Every structure is written in C-alpha cells, then in structure tokens.
C-alpha positions as semicolon CSV with decimal commas, in nm:
position;residue;x (nm);y (nm);z (nm)
1;M;0,008;0,004;0,009
2;M;0,323;0,190;0,102
3;K;0,460;0,174;-0,240
4;F;0,125;0,261;-0,472
5;K;0,061;0,573;-0,286
6;R;0,436;0,677;-0,349
7;M;0,413;0,586;-0,701
8;S;0,049;0,761;-0,678
9;L;0,237;1,118;-0,548
10;I;0,531;1,053;-0,809
11;S;0,295;1,053;-1,115
12;C;0,131;1,345;-0,987
13;I;0,433;1,549;-0,928
14;L;0,519;1,450;-1,300
15;C;0,178;1,558;-1,447
16;M;0,175;1,878;-1,294
17;G;0,565;1,983;-1,385
18;F;0,503;1,853;-1,781
19;A;0,135;2,021;-1,682
20;N;0,360;2,416;-1,632
21;I;0,596;2,306;-1,888
22;S;0,296;2,292;-2,168
23;M;0,108;2,563;-2,073
24;G;0,397;2,797;-2,046
25;A;0,522;3,072;-2,351
26;T;0,731;3,091;-2,529
27;E;1,050;3,383;-2,611
28;A;0,847;3,393;-2,985
29;Q;0,506;3,415;-2,840
30;L;0,610;3,639;-2,589
31;K;0,752;3,905;-2,808
32;S;0,527;3,852;-3,053
33;A;0,258;3,939;-2,766
34;L;0,459;4,293;-2,668
35;Q;0,499;4,378;-3,070
36;K;0,133;4,305;-3,076
37;Y;0,000;4,566;-2,831
38;G;0,301;4,796;-2,844
39;V;0,388;4,724;-2,486
40;P;0,690;4,967;-2,529
41;K;1,051;4,914;-2,344
42;A;1,133;5,085;-2,020
43;S;1,339;5,303;-2,232
44;D;1,141;5,446;-2,411
45;C;0,808;5,483;-2,159
46;G;0,707;5,886;-2,076
47;T;0,929;5,946;-2,480
48;I;0,790;6,073;-2,794
49;N;0,919;5,692;-2,902
50;E;0,660;5,528;-2,668
51;A;0,350;5,415;-2,865
52;H;0,003;5,319;-2,700
53;Y;-0,224;5,069;-2,807
54;N;-0,493;5,248;-2,918
55;G;-0,751;4,879;-2,938
56;S;-0,671;4,721;-3,249
57;A;-0,271;4,849;-3,339
58;P;-0,061;5,017;-3,194
59;E;-0,012;5,411;-3,255
60;C;0,241;5,693;-3,264
61;Q;0,163;5,999;-3,053
62;E;0,276;6,246;-3,365
63;F;0,218;6,165;-3,730
64;G;0,511;6,124;-3,937
65;M;0,607;5,881;-3,680
66;F;0,598;5,484;-3,774
67;Y;0,590;5,195;-3,522
68;D;0,913;4,996;-3,547
69;K;0,733;4,676;-3,439
70;P;1,058;4,449;-3,347
71;N;1,212;4,755;-3,110
72;R;0,856;4,822;-2,973
73;R;0,884;5,224;-3,046
74;C;0,794;5,473;-3,282
75;D;1,055;5,647;-3,504
76;V;1,049;5,926;-3,702
77;C;1,004;5,895;-4,092
78;P;1,362;5,930;-4,249
79;I;1,378;6,202;-4,490
80;G;1,219;6,187;-4,805
81;T;0,931;5,955;-4,655
82;A;0,595;6,000;-4,464
83;T;0,358;5,803;-4,344
84;N;-0,111;5,803;-4,371
85;S;-0,142;5,756;-4,040
86;K;-0,026;5,685;-3,675
87;T;-0,060;5,313;-3,702
88;D;0,185;5,281;-3,995
89;T;0,416;5,043;-3,969
90;A;0,674;5,131;-4,216
91;C;0,760;5,483;-4,382
92;K;0,636;5,528;-4,765
93;T;0,863;5,713;-5,054
94;I;0,717;6,056;-5,101
95;V;0,611;6,029;-5,486
96;C;0,522;6,372;-5,623
97;P;0,240;6,411;-5,958
98;N;0,361;6,434;-6,284
99;G;0,470;6,790;-6,353
100;N;0,518;6,844;-5,990
101;V;0,839;6,853;-5,827
102;G;0,959;6,758;-5,448
103;T;1,177;6,976;-5,300
104;I;1,340;6,882;-4,952
105;I;1,394;7,208;-4,716
106;N;1,630;7,100;-4,457
107;D;1,731;7,409;-4,328
108;G;1,364;7,593;-4,291
109;K;1,446;7,833;-4,575
110;C;1,237;7,748;-4,957
111;P;1,373;7,862;-5,222
112;A;1,320;8,142;-5,377
113;G;0,940;8,302;-5,487
114;Y;0,765;7,988;-5,217
115;I;0,654;8,002;-4,911
116;L;0,587;7,736;-4,585
117;Q;0,275;7,773;-4,481
118;Q;0,121;7,518;-4,200
119;I;-0,205;7,425;-4,268
120;T;-0,425;7,459;-3,968
121;G;-0,843;7,432;-3,929
122;G;-0,836;7,130;-4,217
123;S;-0,806;7,433;-4,473
124;C;-0,562;7,543;-4,706
125;P;-0,441;7,878;-4,804
126;A;-0,665;8,098;-5,058
127;G;-0,570;7,966;-5,374
128;S;-0,425;7,596;-5,277
129;I;-0,594;7,250;-5,253
130;L;-0,470;6,987;-5,035
131;T;-0,492;6,628;-5,206
132;K;-0,478;6,285;-5,057
133;M;-0,193;6,029;-5,233
C-alpha cells in the first residue's frame, strides 16, 4: 500500500510538472504579444517614442512617425518619406504627381518664390488645394 501511495504521488508531481511546461509561452510568443500590443521598452516610457495601444493596433503620438515592431517603439520617418496614419509600421517614399517636383528643405528656408505655410483648421491657404495620395 505504501508503495502505491508513493508511486501515485510521484506520478502526480510529474504530471503537474509537464502540465506547467506545456502551458508556458515561448520567448517568440511573448515577443509577438509585446509587439502586437505596443508594450514599450522601459527606456521609451514617457517619451515621444512610446506607442499607445488604441484597441486595435499600436499608435504613435505624432504624425510622421511609424511603429517599429521589432523594437516596440515609434521612430521618425527618414527625410523624403512619410506615413498616412499614426498606426503605420513603415514609412512610404513621397512621390510627386506628374508635372510636380518635390524639394526637401533641411534648413527651414524655402526656395526663392515660395513660402512655407502650415495648414491649420483643415483648410488650405487661399488659392491652394490639399490632395491626398
């Protein structure tokens, strides 16, 4: 009888140990979940690089930033690229329509004959139209 109790106890312990192993998540599964929900690394908490989960995807705090999934952070798009939304995971190259030329302004000074205006209130300056590509 004592031998039966001891074997039962050992069997129970082994089964519990294997059950815990099979229910645990792998490192890849944990990384995938952290990336999916935009859980930031400690160094990005409270900074502009911290993404916030909006209920369906990680979202950057500002336009012109993209969510870098492997690093779980928002980064600024390189010059000459842009995003369409705060949830984009990559920057897209800016392509001008036929007959138009794009100029990258690094120093804040516009070419002769041009002015830089920020569109506010959803309306363009008089005589201008805003088109989305």
